[in-house]
Amino acid sequence: ADFDAKKKRKVAEIYQALNSDPIDVAALRRMAISEGGLLTDEIRCKVWPKLLSVSTDDLPPLPGKELREDNKDYQQVLLDVRRSLRRFPPGMPDDQREGLQEELIDIILHVLKRNPQLHYYQGYHDIVVTFLLVVGDRLATALVEKLSTHHLRDFMDPTMDNTKHILNYLMPIIDRVNPEVHDFMQSAEVGTIFALSWLITWFGHVLSDFRHVVRLYDFFLACHPLMPIYFAAVIVLYREQEVLDCECDMASVHHLLSQIPQDLPYETLISRAGDLFVQFPPSELAREAAQQQAERTAASTFKDFELAAVQQRPDTVLRQRFRERPRGEERTKSVLTKPRTNRFVKLAVMGLTVALGAAALAVVKSALEWAPKFELQIFP
């Protein structure tokens, strides 16, 4: 009864925001982010266009078949859409699903034709199908076009450079909240590729329950374009114990993280991602994200690297170090207040020793003496 009352109250607040003059977009954003999101697809049809500043009075006409002629992306789009069976509701009649797949192809080709600066990528169709299923083909075309020239713009460049740069925000966020998990992942050299499909499909490709997908879309549409990477970080942080219990090698950690649990506490994680965005905004993390490329090291402190060099198992070393670390509030406080620059210097120096081989170990200690100069070079 309490849940129904809350739901009714929220629906009333959403319609009040929609009916105000001018429309209260700030209130709609709050509703999309807060518990339960926008609640129904009927409401999403009305609110999603407002979140993206898309006018529903001037929707594009339905595309003709000429779209498919001589289109360089048609064959790849066709292959991806044919493989997208599981993105449609189970039990949907074949002819209905096939009709939707044809509409899906047309929406994608229409957006690409109107925006030649955009490049199709595998996974794009996972985002488009979500809009198609919620709002129908004409409105989906308008929303996806706006989304593609804004939130998804970096994924649609000719190269993956900007996508990689966005992925580079993942480790600094994790480091701010839980240095243990960060250092363990760095030692395992797992990288961030496990989160690529999460990011470029807004989790549409990896979550099996459509309700969870649209709930996340409510959240992402109401927020900064980098919010999906904060949500990826909170999933990793939520799985802290699983990660630390894993073998400290790339294959094991990658396998664990790429298998996303289907029973995540979505509302809790959404709230946590929002908190982290406020605590550690992208502007604060930008420098570290730019530096991630230089952090290709086998260990995350000098002592770890020394021990690994004499054939000790790095995961054993790390586990020992984690056990010795202060726990609780004291540790959290020190993480938030302690300057981290020296760690970056060590990481940069270690990057050199990894590149140069074991012989370089002899000069690492003297290298630390010129590290401040080196720091100026690596943090332009």
PDB file of N, CA and C in Angstrom, residues 272-311:
ATOM      1  N   ARG A 272      24.390   5.654  -5.620  1.00  0.00           N
ATOM      2  CA  ARG A 272      25.838   5.716  -5.335  1.00  0.00           C
ATOM      3  C   ARG A 272      26.595   6.393  -6.483  1.00  0.00           C
ATOM      4  N   ALA A 273      26.206   6.064  -7.717  1.00  0.00           N
ATOM      5  CA  ALA A 273      26.864   6.676  -8.883  1.00  0.00           C
ATOM      6  C   ALA A 273      26.638   8.188  -8.872  1.00  0.00           C
ATOM      7  N   GLY A 274      25.428   8.601  -8.527  1.00  0.00           N
ATOM      8  CA  GLY A 274      25.151  10.036  -8.431  1.00  0.00           C
ATOM      9  C   GLY A 274      25.990  10.707  -7.363  1.00  0.00           C
ATOM     10  N   ASP A 275      26.128  10.046  -6.215  1.00  0.00           N
ATOM     11  CA  ASP A 275      26.956  10.590  -5.132  1.00  0.00           C
ATOM     12  C   ASP A 275      28.413  10.755  -5.581  1.00  0.00           C
ATOM     13  N   LEU A 276      28.929   9.718  -6.260  1.00  0.00           N
ATOM     14  CA  LEU A 276      30.336   9.768  -6.690  1.00  0.00           C
ATOM     15  C   LEU A 276      30.552  10.862  -7.726  1.00  0.00           C
ATOM     16  N   PHE A 277      29.553  11.076  -8.581  1.00  0.00           N
ATOM     17  CA  PHE A 277      29.681  12.128  -9.588  1.00  0.00           C
ATOM     18  C   PHE A 277      29.822  13.499  -8.912  1.00  0.00           C
ATOM     19  N   VAL A 278      29.044  13.698  -7.840  1.00  0.00           N
ATOM     20  CA  VAL A 278      29.114  14.970  -7.110  1.00  0.00           C
ATOM     21  C   VAL A 278      30.444  15.086  -6.347  1.00  0.00           C
ATOM     22  N   GLN A 279      30.863  13.974  -5.726  1.00  0.00           N
ATOM     23  CA  GLN A 279      32.113  13.988  -4.952  1.00  0.00           C
ATOM     24  C   GLN A 279      33.350  14.148  -5.831  1.00  0.00           C
ATOM     25  N   PHE A 280      33.351  13.440  -6.948  1.00  0.00           N
ATOM     26  CA  PHE A 280      34.530  13.412  -7.829  1.00  0.00           C
ATOM     27  C   PHE A 280      34.098  13.742  -9.257  1.00  0.00           C
ATOM     28  N   PRO A 281      33.796  15.015  -9.532  1.00  0.00           N
ATOM     29  CA  PRO A 281      33.297  15.366 -10.870  1.00  0.00           C
ATOM     30  C   PRO A 281      34.344  15.109 -11.950  1.00  0.00           C
ATOM     31  N   PRO A 282      33.909  14.962 -13.205  1.00  0.00           N
ATOM     32  CA  PRO A 282      34.862  14.671 -14.289  1.00  0.00           C
ATOM     33  C   PRO A 282      36.011  15.660 -14.367  1.00  0.00           C
ATOM     34  N   SER A 283      35.735  16.935 -14.055  1.00  0.00           N
ATOM     35  CA  SER A 283      36.812  17.939 -14.131  1.00  0.00           C
ATOM     36  C   SER A 283      37.954  17.595 -13.188  1.00  0.00           C
ATOM     37  N   GLU A 284      37.622  16.995 -12.037  1.00  0.00           N
ATOM     38  CA  GLU A 284      38.652  16.640 -11.058  1.00  0.00           C
ATOM     39  C   GLU A 284      39.448  15.414 -11.510  1.00  0.00           C
ATOM     40  N   LEU A 285      38.818  14.554 -12.317  1.00  0.00           N
ATOM     41  CA  LEU A 285      39.456  13.296 -12.718  1.00  0.00           C
ATOM     42  C   LEU A 285      40.133  13.383 -14.082  1.00  0.00           C
ATOM     43  N   ALA A 286      39.918  14.494 -14.794  1.00  0.00           N
ATOM     44  CA  ALA A 286      40.349  14.570 -16.195  1.00  0.00           C
ATOM     45  C   ALA A 286      41.850  14.344 -16.357  1.00  0.00           C
ATOM     46  N   ARG A 287      42.625  14.911 -15.432  1.00  0.00           N
ATOM     47  CA  ARG A 287      44.079  14.794 -15.548  1.00  0.00           C
ATOM     48  C   ARG A 287      44.517  13.338 -15.390  1.00  0.00           C
ATOM     49  N   GLU A 288      43.935  12.654 -14.411  1.00  0.00           N
ATOM     50  CA  GLU A 288      44.287  11.245 -14.188  1.00  0.00           C
ATOM     51  C   GLU A 288      43.825  10.378 -15.350  1.00  0.00           C
ATOM     52  N   ALA A 289      42.654  10.704 -15.905  1.00  0.00           N
ATOM     53  CA  ALA A 289      42.158   9.933 -17.047  1.00  0.00           C
ATOM     54  C   ALA A 289      43.116  10.062 -18.225  1.00  0.00           C
ATOM     55  N   ALA A 290      43.622  11.282 -18.430  1.00  0.00           N
ATOM     56  CA  ALA A 290      44.569  11.498 -19.526  1.00  0.00           C
ATOM     57  C   ALA A 290      45.873  10.753 -19.287  1.00  0.00           C
ATOM     58  N   GLN A 291      46.185  10.524 -18.003  1.00  0.00           N
ATOM     59  CA  GLN A 291      47.438   9.875 -17.656  1.00  0.00           C
ATOM     60  C   GLN A 291      47.354   8.344 -17.689  1.00  0.00           C
ATOM     61  N   GLN A 292      46.154   7.794 -17.782  1.00  0.00           N
ATOM     62  CA  GLN A 292      45.993   6.341 -17.675  1.00  0.00           C
ATOM     63  C   GLN A 292      46.856   5.571 -18.673  1.00  0.00           C
ATOM     64  N   GLN A 293      47.035   6.127 -19.863  1.00  0.00           N
ATOM     65  CA  GLN A 293      47.823   5.431 -20.876  1.00  0.00           C
ATOM     66  C   GLN A 293      49.246   5.151 -20.401  1.00  0.00           C
ATOM     67  N   ALA A 294      49.763   6.017 -19.516  1.00  0.00           N
ATOM     68  CA  ALA A 294      51.142   5.849 -19.041  1.00  0.00           C
ATOM     69  C   ALA A 294      51.231   4.852 -17.895  1.00  0.00           C
ATOM     70  N   GLU A 295      50.059   4.328 -17.437  1.00  0.00           N
ATOM     71  CA  GLU A 295      50.066   3.462 -16.260  1.00  0.00           C
ATOM     72  C   GLU A 295      50.074   1.984 -16.617  1.00  0.00           C
ATOM     73  N   ARG A 296      50.785   1.599 -17.633  1.00  0.00           N
ATOM     74  CA  ARG A 296      50.813   0.179 -18.005  1.00  0.00           C
ATOM     75  C   ARG A 296      51.920  -0.504 -17.212  1.00  0.00           C
ATOM     76  N   THR A 297      51.672  -0.784 -15.966  1.00  0.00           N
ATOM     77  CA  THR A 297      52.703  -1.367 -15.122  1.00  0.00           C
ATOM     78  C   THR A 297      52.208  -2.652 -14.492  1.00  0.00           C
ATOM     79  N   ALA A 298      53.145  -3.515 -14.108  1.00  0.00           N
ATOM     80  CA  ALA A 298      52.783  -4.813 -13.527  1.00  0.00           C
ATOM     81  C   ALA A 298      52.478  -4.702 -12.047  1.00  0.00           C
ATOM     82  N   ALA A 299      52.828  -3.576 -11.434  1.00  0.00           N
ATOM     83  CA  ALA A 299      52.583  -3.418  -9.997  1.00  0.00           C
ATOM     84  C   ALA A 299      52.335  -1.958  -9.709  1.00  0.00           C
ATOM     85  N   SER A 300      51.774  -1.684  -8.538  1.00  0.00           N
ATOM     86  CA  SER A 300      51.350  -0.311  -8.304  1.00  0.00           C
ATOM     87  C   SER A 300      52.135   0.413  -7.224  1.00  0.00           C
ATOM     88  N   THR A 301      53.117  -0.227  -6.604  1.00  0.00           N
ATOM     89  CA  THR A 301      54.054   0.512  -5.748  1.00  0.00           C
ATOM     90  C   THR A 301      55.435  -0.074  -5.972  1.00  0.00           C
ATOM     91  N   PHE A 302      56.455   0.672  -5.558  1.00  0.00           N
ATOM     92  CA  PHE A 302      57.820   0.205  -5.800  1.00  0.00           C
ATOM     93  C   PHE A 302      58.088  -1.121  -5.106  1.00  0.00           C
ATOM     94  N   LYS A 303      57.594  -1.267  -3.858  1.00  0.00           N
ATOM     95  CA  LYS A 303      57.858  -2.497  -3.106  1.00  0.00           C
ATOM     96  C   LYS A 303      57.267  -3.700  -3.808  1.00  0.00           C
ATOM     97  N   ASP A 304      56.048  -3.563  -4.306  1.00  0.00           N
ATOM     98  CA  ASP A 304      55.427  -4.671  -5.035  1.00  0.00           C
ATOM     99  C   ASP A 304      56.272  -5.079  -6.231  1.00  0.00           C
ATOM    100  N   PHE A 305      56.779  -4.064  -6.941  1.00  0.00           N
ATOM    101  CA  PHE A 305      57.541  -4.365  -8.151  1.00  0.00           C
ATOM    102  C   PHE A 305      58.838  -5.100  -7.797  1.00  0.00           C
ATOM    103  N   GLU A 306      59.492  -4.637  -6.742  1.00  0.00           N
ATOM    104  CA  GLU A 306      60.734  -5.279  -6.282  1.00  0.00           C
ATOM    105  C   GLU A 306      60.491  -6.752  -5.956  1.00  0.00           C
ATOM    106  N   LEU A 307      59.419  -7.016  -5.202  1.00  0.00           N
ATOM    107  CA  LEU A 307      59.125  -8.389  -4.800  1.00  0.00           C
ATOM    108  C   LEU A 307      58.766  -9.256  -6.000  1.00  0.00           C
ATOM    109  N   ALA A 308      57.995  -8.683  -6.900  1.00  0.00           N
ATOM    110  CA  ALA A 308      57.621  -9.451  -8.099  1.00  0.00           C
ATOM    111  C   ALA A 308      58.865  -9.806  -8.909  1.00  0.00           C
ATOM    112  N   ALA A 309      59.840  -8.912  -8.881  1.00  0.00           N
ATOM    113  CA  ALA A 309      61.057  -9.137  -9.660  1.00  0.00           C
ATOM    114  C   ALA A 309      61.858 -10.323  -9.154  1.00  0.00           C
ATOM    115  N   VAL A 310      61.692 -10.671  -7.860  1.00  0.00           N
ATOM    116  CA  VAL A 310      62.387 -11.854  -7.354  1.00  0.00           C
ATOM    117  C   VAL A 310      61.449 -13.059  -7.308  1.00  0.00           C
ATOM    118  N   GLN A 311      60.526 -13.095  -8.277  1.00  0.00           N
ATOM    119  CA  GLN A 311      59.674 -14.270  -8.542  1.00  0.00           C
ATOM    120  C   GLN A 311      58.623 -14.577  -7.479  1.00  0.00           C
TER     121      GLN A 311
END
